[in-house]
């Protein structure tokens, strides 16, 4: 059961030759989710062998060019490829007129349905749900309306230890109760659930937080996340600029991971002034050792 | 005196990993002209060390995504770089509302003047002129309104052969007349201009013709051009598709070069179905030997 993050772009607003702008793909149980769409995202999807047509939803954090300019060229391509399944786009309300304008100019051939789900929440709210996955969106602290996303598997439930079925002569009704975590009674004695069943695995989770300045609620909102992506536009040397532009330093990203009790931290969205990625990673690790400064093409299994 | 073409993208509508979409830079006498702006053009400008801020004019052939999607991200970047000189954009009239919409959404920081010069001509017409260069635009034969461009140096004039000044005791007024190509008279004898002066060089020229199906006027309109760029989306194998989509085959591009008496032909804008560039080049050379099938980054001195 895959739960895999592929980083497609790690540059911020100023373009770089060796890094594309913000875009990622998360694959969960065979479904593909595109998170932000910096310029050239379709090229990166090709390069890293992501099956474009299987992307069923896009999550756009905010409507700054370096996070959205790649979306429209990609939509055109999906049209040329004769996509016929709907595409869901979770994006701020201000995305709607932009989509409408794009379709009015370049919409010929874009014959699949594009469903824009406007984001307006002031605190975490479920925006996407399947039997096995839930996605929450929550506001970030940036110059314009911006949202983060938390992807969390639902509890995969308990598995019966097969030998126990014969040992205790378990019936179907009892097995059902055991899978829900209950104990059973045999000969007046309680057999604890832990002896009969095991949890397949802990539900896995991933959070995307870009672009944002630090704010107190964020670590609570992503508490216990297995993998946290947090922007780290600057090193501490540029903390003034980070504050002025509602961005974070590497240290601030690591503080968030630490306060959230995250499993691992991955950072990106580097300023063109901070090209020494090793320095960014080192600054993170001083606060939160399980940190990685990502490059385009990096893959993280969760 | 530079007259240099740098190819930034050679793919057509369907994206490829190893080729960007249509974009070129022509530098003439220290001025830089951007011709078309496929997605990722700013990245290619960086990669091939073109000084972005020195581009004073953009020529857009038509408003299909693979020729314009890179323009707006690049305009954003020019804004971030605090450009303060005007940028001229020669583009079809339908570009105007698109520019307006872009500026209304992403225009914050784009503080330089953008002058859109709408193209509407039905036959070749001068759209840009300096002391040493003239650019003509002319209609092409594509699905939507599309224009080609012919960049031609003005006649650089005659240079006096220095030794002749002393030999014939030439005065300033006479030198002026000789530079205009006139003969002089000495002792009742005509001294022909060719003995007194030489042409610095023939005026150089470059034509951009993409996207277009063949049409009778085109070879006349680019007659004698030194370097002709002509799209060659397909090989002859796909001539039906080329016709249906108002594109050209490699053979048709070469026929145009041959009929125009061009010096050299360079082709690009390859379909994702025609990835064998050697085959495209070979098909051109069978008709017009001085043909090159370009790749991104190729540079042609004219």
PDB file of C-alpha atoms in Angstrom, chain A residues 145-261:
ATOM      1  CA  UNK A 145      -4.841  33.512   1.398  1.00  0.00           C
ATOM      2  CA  UNK A 146      -2.887  30.251   1.593  1.00  0.00           C
ATOM      3  CA  UNK A 147      -3.716  26.729   2.741  1.00  0.00           C
ATOM      4  CA  UNK A 148      -1.813  23.719   4.005  1.00  0.00           C
ATOM      5  CA  UNK A 149      -2.932  20.120   3.575  1.00  0.00           C
ATOM      6  CA  UNK A 150      -2.817  17.095   5.850  1.00  0.00           C
ATOM      7  CA  UNK A 151      -3.180  13.688   4.202  1.00  0.00           C
ATOM      8  CA  UNK A 152      -3.961  10.966   6.723  1.00  0.00           C
ATOM      9  CA  UNK A 153      -4.787   7.291   6.209  1.00  0.00           C
ATOM     10  CA  UNK A 154      -7.807   6.102   8.053  1.00  0.00           C
ATOM     11  CA  UNK A 155      -7.246   3.456  10.698  1.00  0.00           C
ATOM     12  CA  UNK A 156      -6.681   0.291   8.652  1.00  0.00           C
ATOM     13  CA  UNK A 157      -8.298  -1.715  11.500  1.00  0.00           C
ATOM     14  CA  UNK A 158      -7.273  -4.934  13.307  1.00  0.00           C
ATOM     15  CA  UNK A 159      -6.329  -8.271  11.786  1.00  0.00           C
ATOM     16  CA  UNK A 160      -7.192 -11.517  13.575  1.00  0.00           C
ATOM     17  CA  UNK A 161      -4.246 -13.760  14.420  1.00  0.00           C
ATOM     18  CA  UNK A 162      -5.338 -16.754  12.359  1.00  0.00           C
ATOM     19  CA  UNK A 163      -4.291 -19.476  14.830  1.00  0.00           C
ATOM     20  CA  UNK A 164      -6.580 -17.941  17.480  1.00  0.00           C
ATOM     21  CA  UNK A 165      -9.694 -18.745  15.448  1.00  0.00           C
ATOM     22  CA  UNK A 166      -9.171 -22.491  15.933  1.00  0.00           C
ATOM     23  CA  UNK A 167      -7.687 -22.167  19.397  1.00  0.00           C
ATOM     24  CA  UNK A 168     -10.746 -20.355  20.815  1.00  0.00           C
ATOM     25  CA  UNK A 169     -13.312 -21.549  18.259  1.00  0.00           C
ATOM     26  CA  UNK A 170     -14.115 -17.951  17.267  1.00  0.00           C
ATOM     27  CA  UNK A 171     -17.398 -17.326  15.435  1.00  0.00           C
ATOM     28  CA  UNK A 172     -18.006 -14.691  12.740  1.00  0.00           C
ATOM     29  CA  UNK A 173     -19.783 -12.353  15.143  1.00  0.00           C
ATOM     30  CA  UNK A 174     -16.906 -12.590  17.623  1.00  0.00           C
ATOM     31  CA  UNK A 175     -14.323 -11.995  14.882  1.00  0.00           C
ATOM     32  CA  UNK A 176     -16.199  -8.830  13.910  1.00  0.00           C
ATOM     33  CA  UNK A 177     -16.027  -7.563  17.489  1.00  0.00           C
ATOM     34  CA  UNK A 178     -12.366  -8.451  17.844  1.00  0.00           C
ATOM     35  CA  UNK A 179     -11.570  -6.507  14.633  1.00  0.00           C
ATOM     36  CA  UNK A 180     -13.165  -3.473  16.259  1.00  0.00           C
ATOM     37  CA  UNK A 181     -10.755  -3.864  19.193  1.00  0.00           C
ATOM     38  CA  UNK A 182     -12.977  -5.641  21.728  1.00  0.00           C
ATOM     39  CA  UNK A 183     -11.928  -8.422  24.122  1.00  0.00           C
ATOM     40  CA  UNK A 184     -13.827 -11.721  24.351  1.00  0.00           C
ATOM     41  CA  UNK A 185     -14.705 -13.990  27.256  1.00  0.00           C
ATOM     42  CA  UNK A 186     -13.936 -17.759  27.372  1.00  0.00           C
ATOM     43  CA  UNK A 187     -14.839 -19.907  30.361  1.00  0.00           C
ATOM     44  CA  UNK A 188     -15.447 -16.783  32.437  1.00  0.00           C
ATOM     45  CA  UNK A 189     -11.986 -15.480  31.631  1.00  0.00           C
ATOM     46  CA  UNK A 190     -11.316 -12.309  29.619  1.00  0.00           C
ATOM     47  CA  UNK A 191      -9.073 -12.863  26.595  1.00  0.00           C
ATOM     48  CA  UNK A 192      -7.603  -9.433  25.844  1.00  0.00           C
ATOM     49  CA  UNK A 193      -7.882  -8.093  22.286  1.00  0.00           C
ATOM     50  CA  UNK A 194      -4.099  -7.800  22.044  1.00  0.00           C
ATOM     51  CA  UNK A 195      -3.795 -11.591  22.282  1.00  0.00           C
ATOM     52  CA  UNK A 196      -6.259 -12.164  19.439  1.00  0.00           C
ATOM     53  CA  UNK A 197      -5.536  -9.469  16.910  1.00  0.00           C
ATOM     54  CA  UNK A 198      -2.874  -7.030  15.761  1.00  0.00           C
ATOM     55  CA  UNK A 199      -3.055  -3.624  14.136  1.00  0.00           C
ATOM     56  CA  UNK A 200      -2.017  -3.909  10.489  1.00  0.00           C
ATOM     57  CA  UNK A 201      -0.056  -0.715  10.796  1.00  0.00           C
ATOM     58  CA  UNK A 202      -0.407   2.742  12.252  1.00  0.00           C
ATOM     59  CA  UNK A 203      -2.259   5.120   9.910  1.00  0.00           C
ATOM     60  CA  UNK A 204       0.332   7.118   7.984  1.00  0.00           C
ATOM     61  CA  UNK A 205       0.218  10.855   7.394  1.00  0.00           C
ATOM     62  CA  UNK A 206       1.807  13.655   5.365  1.00  0.00           C
ATOM     63  CA  UNK A 207       1.445  17.419   5.730  1.00  0.00           C
ATOM     64  CA  UNK A 208       2.278  20.137   3.187  1.00  0.00           C
ATOM     65  CA  UNK A 209       2.920  23.616   4.594  1.00  0.00           C
ATOM     66  CA  UNK A 210       4.034  26.154   1.987  1.00  0.00           C
ATOM     67  CA  UNK A 211       4.155  29.123   1.886  1.00  0.00           C
ATOM     68  CA  UNK A 212       3.967  30.277   5.472  1.00  0.00           C
ATOM     69  CA  UNK A 213       5.515  32.268   8.264  1.00  0.00           C
ATOM     70  CA  UNK A 214       5.434  30.476  11.623  1.00  0.00           C
ATOM     71  CA  UNK A 215       2.240  30.770  13.680  1.00  0.00           C
ATOM     72  CA  UNK A 216       1.252  29.121  16.954  1.00  0.00           C
ATOM     73  CA  UNK A 217      -1.519  26.801  15.759  1.00  0.00           C
ATOM     74  CA  UNK A 218       0.454  25.114  12.974  1.00  0.00           C
ATOM     75  CA  UNK A 219       2.341  22.541  15.116  1.00  0.00           C
ATOM     76  CA  UNK A 220      -0.972  21.568  16.760  1.00  0.00           C
ATOM     77  CA  UNK A 221      -2.691  21.177  13.418  1.00  0.00           C
ATOM     78  CA  UNK A 222      -0.058  18.771  12.112  1.00  0.00           C
ATOM     79  CA  UNK A 223       0.625  17.050  15.464  1.00  0.00           C
ATOM     80  CA  UNK A 224       2.248  13.631  15.155  1.00  0.00           C
ATOM     81  CA  UNK A 225       2.459  13.736  11.353  1.00  0.00           C
ATOM     82  CA  UNK A 226       4.839  11.135   9.948  1.00  0.00           C
ATOM     83  CA  UNK A 227       6.327  13.390   7.286  1.00  0.00           C
ATOM     84  CA  UNK A 228       6.082  17.155   7.385  1.00  0.00           C
ATOM     85  CA  UNK A 229       6.957  19.248   4.325  1.00  0.00           C
ATOM     86  CA  UNK A 230       7.551  22.804   5.477  1.00  0.00           C
ATOM     87  CA  UNK A 231       8.925  25.613   3.369  1.00  0.00           C
ATOM     88  CA  UNK A 232      12.386  26.896   4.318  1.00  0.00           C
ATOM     89  CA  UNK A 233      12.856  29.772   1.946  1.00  0.00           C
ATOM     90  CA  UNK A 234      15.835  31.218   3.816  1.00  0.00           C
ATOM     91  CA  UNK A 235      18.534  30.473   6.350  1.00  0.00           C
ATOM     92  CA  UNK A 236      18.477  32.394   9.639  1.00  0.00           C
ATOM     93  CA  UNK A 237      20.856  34.921   8.113  1.00  0.00           C
ATOM     94  CA  UNK A 238      17.855  36.262   6.165  1.00  0.00           C
ATOM     95  CA  UNK A 239      15.312  36.032   9.000  1.00  0.00           C
ATOM     96  CA  UNK A 240      14.310  39.667   8.534  1.00  0.00           C
ATOM     97  CA  UNK A 241      13.462  39.091   4.922  1.00  0.00           C
ATOM     98  CA  UNK A 242      11.616  35.886   5.834  1.00  0.00           C
ATOM     99  CA  UNK A 243       9.426  37.766   8.323  1.00  0.00           C
ATOM    100  CA  UNK A 244       8.770  40.633   5.939  1.00  0.00           C
ATOM    101  CA  UNK A 245       7.666  38.268   3.174  1.00  0.00           C
ATOM    102  CA  UNK A 246       5.700  35.832   5.374  1.00  0.00           C
ATOM    103  CA  UNK A 247       8.147  33.020   4.811  1.00  0.00           C
ATOM    104  CA  UNK A 248      10.073  30.746   7.168  1.00  0.00           C
ATOM    105  CA  UNK A 249      13.728  30.093   7.813  1.00  0.00           C
ATOM    106  CA  UNK A 250      15.136  26.566   7.974  1.00  0.00           C
ATOM    107  CA  UNK A 251      15.319  26.876  11.759  1.00  0.00           C
ATOM    108  CA  UNK A 252      11.668  27.910  11.974  1.00  0.00           C
ATOM    109  CA  UNK A 253      10.624  24.954   9.821  1.00  0.00           C
ATOM    110  CA  UNK A 254      12.540  22.641  12.138  1.00  0.00           C
ATOM    111  CA  UNK A 255      10.969  24.271  15.202  1.00  0.00           C
ATOM    112  CA  UNK A 256       7.558  23.521  13.758  1.00  0.00           C
ATOM    113  CA  UNK A 257       8.510  19.870  13.148  1.00  0.00           C
ATOM    114  CA  UNK A 258       9.872  19.595  16.655  1.00  0.00           C
ATOM    115  CA  UNK A 259       6.850  21.191  18.314  1.00  0.00           C
ATOM    116  CA  UNK A 260       4.523  19.023  16.220  1.00  0.00           C
ATOM    117  CA  UNK A 261       6.355  15.840  17.193  1.00  0.00           C
TER     118      UNK A 261
END
